[in-house]
Tab-separated table of C-alpha atoms in Angstrom:
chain	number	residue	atom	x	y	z
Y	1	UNK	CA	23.295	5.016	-5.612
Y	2	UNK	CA	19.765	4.264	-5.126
Y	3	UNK	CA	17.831	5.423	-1.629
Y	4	UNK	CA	14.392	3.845	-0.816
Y	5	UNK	CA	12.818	6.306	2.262
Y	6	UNK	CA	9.650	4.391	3.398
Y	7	UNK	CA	7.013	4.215	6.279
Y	8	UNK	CA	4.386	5.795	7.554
Y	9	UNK	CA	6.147	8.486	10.097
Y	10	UNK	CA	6.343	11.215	7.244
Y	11	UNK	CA	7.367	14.149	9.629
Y	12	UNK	CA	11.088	11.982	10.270
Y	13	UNK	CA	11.154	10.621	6.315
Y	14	UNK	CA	10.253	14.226	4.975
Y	15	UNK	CA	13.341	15.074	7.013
Y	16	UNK	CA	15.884	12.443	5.807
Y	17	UNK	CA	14.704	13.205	2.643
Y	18	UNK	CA	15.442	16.750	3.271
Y	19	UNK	CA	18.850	16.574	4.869
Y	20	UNK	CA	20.220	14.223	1.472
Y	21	UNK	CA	19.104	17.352	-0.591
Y	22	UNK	CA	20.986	19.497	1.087
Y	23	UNK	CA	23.933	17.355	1.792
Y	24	UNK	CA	23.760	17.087	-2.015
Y	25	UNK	CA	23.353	20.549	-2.518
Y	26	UNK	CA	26.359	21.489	-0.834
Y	27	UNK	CA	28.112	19.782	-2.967
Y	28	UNK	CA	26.472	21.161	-5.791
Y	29	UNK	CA	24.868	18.277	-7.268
Y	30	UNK	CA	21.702	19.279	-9.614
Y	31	UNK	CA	18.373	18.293	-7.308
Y	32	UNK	CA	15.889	16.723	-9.877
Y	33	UNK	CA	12.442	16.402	-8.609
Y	34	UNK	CA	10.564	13.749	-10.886
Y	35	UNK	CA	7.023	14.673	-12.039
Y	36	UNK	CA	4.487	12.612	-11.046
Y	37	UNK	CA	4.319	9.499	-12.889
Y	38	UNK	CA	7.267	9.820	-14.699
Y	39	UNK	CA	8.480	6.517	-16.132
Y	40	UNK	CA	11.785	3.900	-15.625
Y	41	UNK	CA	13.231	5.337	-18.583
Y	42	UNK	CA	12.409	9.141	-17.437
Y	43	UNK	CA	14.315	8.348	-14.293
Y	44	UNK	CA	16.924	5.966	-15.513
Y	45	UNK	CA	18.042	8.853	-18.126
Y	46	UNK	CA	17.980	11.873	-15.343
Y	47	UNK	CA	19.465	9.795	-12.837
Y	48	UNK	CA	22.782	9.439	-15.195
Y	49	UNK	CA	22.914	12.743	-16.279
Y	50	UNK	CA	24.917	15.626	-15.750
Y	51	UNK	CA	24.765	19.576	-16.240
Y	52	UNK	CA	25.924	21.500	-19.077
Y	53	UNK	CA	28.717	22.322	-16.212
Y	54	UNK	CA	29.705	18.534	-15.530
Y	55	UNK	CA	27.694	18.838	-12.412
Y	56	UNK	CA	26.371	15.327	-11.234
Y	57	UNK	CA	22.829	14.649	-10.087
Y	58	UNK	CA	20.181	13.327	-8.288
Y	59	UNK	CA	16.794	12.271	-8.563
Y	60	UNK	CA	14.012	12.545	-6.188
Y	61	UNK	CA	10.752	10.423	-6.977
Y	62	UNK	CA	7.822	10.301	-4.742
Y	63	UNK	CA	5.406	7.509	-4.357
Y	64	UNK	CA	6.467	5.259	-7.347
Y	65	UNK	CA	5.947	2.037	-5.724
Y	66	UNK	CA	2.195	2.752	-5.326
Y	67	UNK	CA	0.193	-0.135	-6.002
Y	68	UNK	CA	3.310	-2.013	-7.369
Y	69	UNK	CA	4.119	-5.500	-6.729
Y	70	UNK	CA	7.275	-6.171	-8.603
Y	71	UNK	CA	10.625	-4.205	-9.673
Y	72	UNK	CA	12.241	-6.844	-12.166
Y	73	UNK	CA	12.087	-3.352	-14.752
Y	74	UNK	CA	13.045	-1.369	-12.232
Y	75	UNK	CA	16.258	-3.612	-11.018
Y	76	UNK	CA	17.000	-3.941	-14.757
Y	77	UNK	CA	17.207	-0.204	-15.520
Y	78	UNK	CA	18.455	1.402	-12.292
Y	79	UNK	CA	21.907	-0.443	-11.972
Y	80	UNK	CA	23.332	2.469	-11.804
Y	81	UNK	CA	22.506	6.284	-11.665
Y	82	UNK	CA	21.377	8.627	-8.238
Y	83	UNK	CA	18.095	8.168	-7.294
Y	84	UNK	CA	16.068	8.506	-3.898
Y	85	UNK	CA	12.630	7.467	-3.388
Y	86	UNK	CA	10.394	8.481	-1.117
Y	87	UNK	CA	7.315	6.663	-0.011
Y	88	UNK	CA	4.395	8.173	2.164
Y	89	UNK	CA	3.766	4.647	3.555
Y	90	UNK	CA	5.738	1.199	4.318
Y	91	UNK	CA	6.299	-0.831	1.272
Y	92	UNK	CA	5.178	-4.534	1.429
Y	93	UNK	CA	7.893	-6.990	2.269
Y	94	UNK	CA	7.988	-8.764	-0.968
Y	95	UNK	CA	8.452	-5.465	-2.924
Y	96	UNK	CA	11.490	-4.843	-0.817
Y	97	UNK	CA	12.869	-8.300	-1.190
Y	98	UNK	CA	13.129	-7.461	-4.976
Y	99	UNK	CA	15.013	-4.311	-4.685
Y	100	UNK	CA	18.995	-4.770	-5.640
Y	101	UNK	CA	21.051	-5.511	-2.452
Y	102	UNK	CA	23.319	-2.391	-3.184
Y	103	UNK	CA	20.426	0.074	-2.807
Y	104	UNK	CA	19.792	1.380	0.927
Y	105	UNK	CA	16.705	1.200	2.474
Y	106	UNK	CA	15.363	3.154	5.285
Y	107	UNK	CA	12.197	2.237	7.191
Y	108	UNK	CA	10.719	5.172	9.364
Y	109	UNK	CA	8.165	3.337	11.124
Y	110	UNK	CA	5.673	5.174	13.926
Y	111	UNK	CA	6.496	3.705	17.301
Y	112	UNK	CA	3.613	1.726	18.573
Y	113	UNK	CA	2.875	3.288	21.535
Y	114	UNK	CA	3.030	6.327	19.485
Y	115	UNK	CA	0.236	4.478	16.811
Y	116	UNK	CA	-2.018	3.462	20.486
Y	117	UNK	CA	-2.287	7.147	21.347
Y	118	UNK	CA	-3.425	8.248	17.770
Y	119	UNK	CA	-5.749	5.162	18.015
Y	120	UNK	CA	-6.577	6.277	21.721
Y	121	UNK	CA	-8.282	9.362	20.305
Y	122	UNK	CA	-12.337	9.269	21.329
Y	123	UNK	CA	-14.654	12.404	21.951
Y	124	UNK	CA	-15.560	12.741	25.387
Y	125	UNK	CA	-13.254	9.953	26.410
Y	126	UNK	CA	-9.854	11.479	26.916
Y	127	UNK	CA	-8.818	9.330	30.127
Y	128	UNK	CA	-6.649	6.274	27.716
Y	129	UNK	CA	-5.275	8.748	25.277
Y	130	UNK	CA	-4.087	10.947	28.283
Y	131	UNK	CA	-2.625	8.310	30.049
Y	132	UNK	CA	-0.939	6.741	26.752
Y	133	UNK	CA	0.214	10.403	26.384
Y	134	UNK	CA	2.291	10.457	29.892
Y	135	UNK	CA	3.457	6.875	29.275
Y	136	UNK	CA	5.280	8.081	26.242
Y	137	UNK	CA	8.429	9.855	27.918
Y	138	UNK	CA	10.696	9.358	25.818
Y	139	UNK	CA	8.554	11.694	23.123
Y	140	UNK	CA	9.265	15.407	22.452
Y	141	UNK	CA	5.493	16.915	22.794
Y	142	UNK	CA	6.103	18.895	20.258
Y	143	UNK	CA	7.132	16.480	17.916
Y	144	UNK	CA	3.957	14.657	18.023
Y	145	UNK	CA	1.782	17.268	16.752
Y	146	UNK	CA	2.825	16.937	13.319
Y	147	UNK	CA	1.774	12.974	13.626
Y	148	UNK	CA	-1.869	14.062	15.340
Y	149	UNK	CA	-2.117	16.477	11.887
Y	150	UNK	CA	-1.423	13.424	9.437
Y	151	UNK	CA	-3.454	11.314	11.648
Y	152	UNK	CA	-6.496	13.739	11.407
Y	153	UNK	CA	-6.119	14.188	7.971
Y	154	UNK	CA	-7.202	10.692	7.264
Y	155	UNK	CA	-9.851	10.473	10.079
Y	156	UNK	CA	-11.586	13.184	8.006
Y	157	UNK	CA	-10.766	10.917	4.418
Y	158	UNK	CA	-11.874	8.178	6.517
Y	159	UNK	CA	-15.051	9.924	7.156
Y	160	UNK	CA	-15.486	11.532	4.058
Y	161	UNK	CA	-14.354	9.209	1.317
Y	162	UNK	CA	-13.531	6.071	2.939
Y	163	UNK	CA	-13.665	4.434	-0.247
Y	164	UNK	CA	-10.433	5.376	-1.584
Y	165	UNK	CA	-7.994	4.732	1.113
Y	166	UNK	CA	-5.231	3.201	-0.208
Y	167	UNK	CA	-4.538	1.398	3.020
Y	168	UNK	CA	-4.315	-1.592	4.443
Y	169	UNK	CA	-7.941	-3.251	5.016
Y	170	UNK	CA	-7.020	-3.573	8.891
Y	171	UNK	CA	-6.077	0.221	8.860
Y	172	UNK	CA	-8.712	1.544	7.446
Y	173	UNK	CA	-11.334	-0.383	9.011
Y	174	UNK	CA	-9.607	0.994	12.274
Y	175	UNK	CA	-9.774	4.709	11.090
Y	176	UNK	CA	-13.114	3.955	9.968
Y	177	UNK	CA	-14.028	3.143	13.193
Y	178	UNK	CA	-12.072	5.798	14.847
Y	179	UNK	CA	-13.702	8.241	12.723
Y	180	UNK	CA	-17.265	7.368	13.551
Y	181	UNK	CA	-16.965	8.501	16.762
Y	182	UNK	CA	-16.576	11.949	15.285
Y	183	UNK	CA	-18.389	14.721	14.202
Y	184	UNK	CA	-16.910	16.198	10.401
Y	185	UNK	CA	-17.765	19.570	11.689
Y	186	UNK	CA	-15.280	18.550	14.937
Y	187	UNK	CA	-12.515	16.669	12.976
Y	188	UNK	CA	-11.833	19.726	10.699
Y	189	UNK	CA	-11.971	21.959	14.174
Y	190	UNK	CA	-9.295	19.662	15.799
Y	191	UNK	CA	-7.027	19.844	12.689
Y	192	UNK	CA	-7.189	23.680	12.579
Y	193	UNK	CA	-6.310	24.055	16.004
Y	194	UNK	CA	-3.526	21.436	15.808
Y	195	UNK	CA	-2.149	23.963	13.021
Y	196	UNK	CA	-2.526	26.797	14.803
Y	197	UNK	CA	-1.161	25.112	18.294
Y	198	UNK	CA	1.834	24.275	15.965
Y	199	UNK	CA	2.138	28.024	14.455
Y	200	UNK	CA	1.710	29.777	18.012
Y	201	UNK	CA	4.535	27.300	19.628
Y	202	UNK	CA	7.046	27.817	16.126
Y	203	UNK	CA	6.674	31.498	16.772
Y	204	UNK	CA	6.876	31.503	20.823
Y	205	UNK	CA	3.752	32.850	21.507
Y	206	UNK	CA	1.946	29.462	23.243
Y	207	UNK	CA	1.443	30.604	26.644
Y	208	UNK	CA	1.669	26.868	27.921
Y	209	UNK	CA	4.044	24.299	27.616
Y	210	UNK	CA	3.641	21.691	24.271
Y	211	UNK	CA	2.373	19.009	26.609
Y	212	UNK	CA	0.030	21.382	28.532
Y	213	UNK	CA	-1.447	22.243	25.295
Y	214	UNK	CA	-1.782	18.665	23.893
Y	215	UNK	CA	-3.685	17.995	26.993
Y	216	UNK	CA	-6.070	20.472	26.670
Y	217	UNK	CA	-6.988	18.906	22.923
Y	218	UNK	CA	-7.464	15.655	23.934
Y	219	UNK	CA	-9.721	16.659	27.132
Y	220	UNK	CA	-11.693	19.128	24.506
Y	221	UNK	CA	-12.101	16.468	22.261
């Protein structure tokens, strides 16, 4: 069994990925968490073996396909075994065409509308990213702040180190871009208080409704 968890909504992969350990964990399968860049044999070997107890496992990998183009070794050693991979952004068509038809793959895209709002984002400007905001009703408020968090995360590497995004060119000219607009001083500000918005609403002491509060960010901007 081979899982492939890919895209860039990380909030909704982090919890697939979650939910299979602990459906395997109920059923007391040995969780191996590969090391970073560990190699086909490293997981080929752990994802066959068992526990001094006969217990079965499985393998978790993060971000192996990084800057990979082909998996003819991969295909070749992983015909069998327990693995799940998990990738912090979507894997490039061709890569996925390779993979074995037996192994699932699960694509946790960001809605686009979702992706217009983050874009939206512009000091002083709140009026489109507002109105994108109240257009989205079929999203939890809550649920987005995790996505504003990434999404600041790489405004600031976008400001700081633009250089080594490993992005798409047309993504990171567009955070680029975004990012420009800003102040560092005001992009590390707006991440903190996304945090602490998130803390204070976990905890129930936000005096004002998620959306209420997302509101105020973007006008304060």
């Amino acid at each position: 069994m081979v899982i492939v968890l890919h895209g860039e909504d990380q909030v909704t992969s982090r919890k697939r990925l979650s939910d299979i350990r602990a459906y395997y964990e109920d059923k007391n399968w040995e969780i191996v968490i590969a090391p970073k860049g560990v190699s086909l044999e490293e997981i080929n070997l752990s994802s066959r073996a068992q526990t001094l107890l006969g217990e079965s496992s499985i393998v978790v990998v993060e971000d192996f396909f990084v800057g990979k183009r082909t998996t003819k070794d991969l295909t070749f050693h992983l015909t069998s075994g327990n693995v799940v991979f998990w990738e912090g952004r979507e894997l490039p068509k061709t890569l996925i065409n390779s993979f074995l038809k037996d192994w699932k793959i699960e694509n946790f895209s960001i809605p686009q509308a979702t992706f217009k709002f983050l874009d939206a984002l512009i000091p002083g400007k709140p009026q489109n990213a507002l109105r994108m905001l109240h257009g989205m009703l079929d999203e939890d408020a809550y649920s987005l702040l995790p996505l504003l968090s990434w999404h600041t995360r790489y405004l600031i590497w976008a400001k700081e180190e633009p250089e080594t995004l490993n992005l798409p060119v047309w993504r990171k000219e567009k955070l680029k871009n975004q990012a420009s607009r800003f102040k560092i001083d005001s992009l590390y500000m707006l991440h903190e208080q996304i945090l602490s918005l998130d803390r204070e609403i976990k905890a129930g002491k936000n005096v004002l409704p998620p959306l209420a509060s997302l509101e105020l960010l973007i006008v304060n901007l």
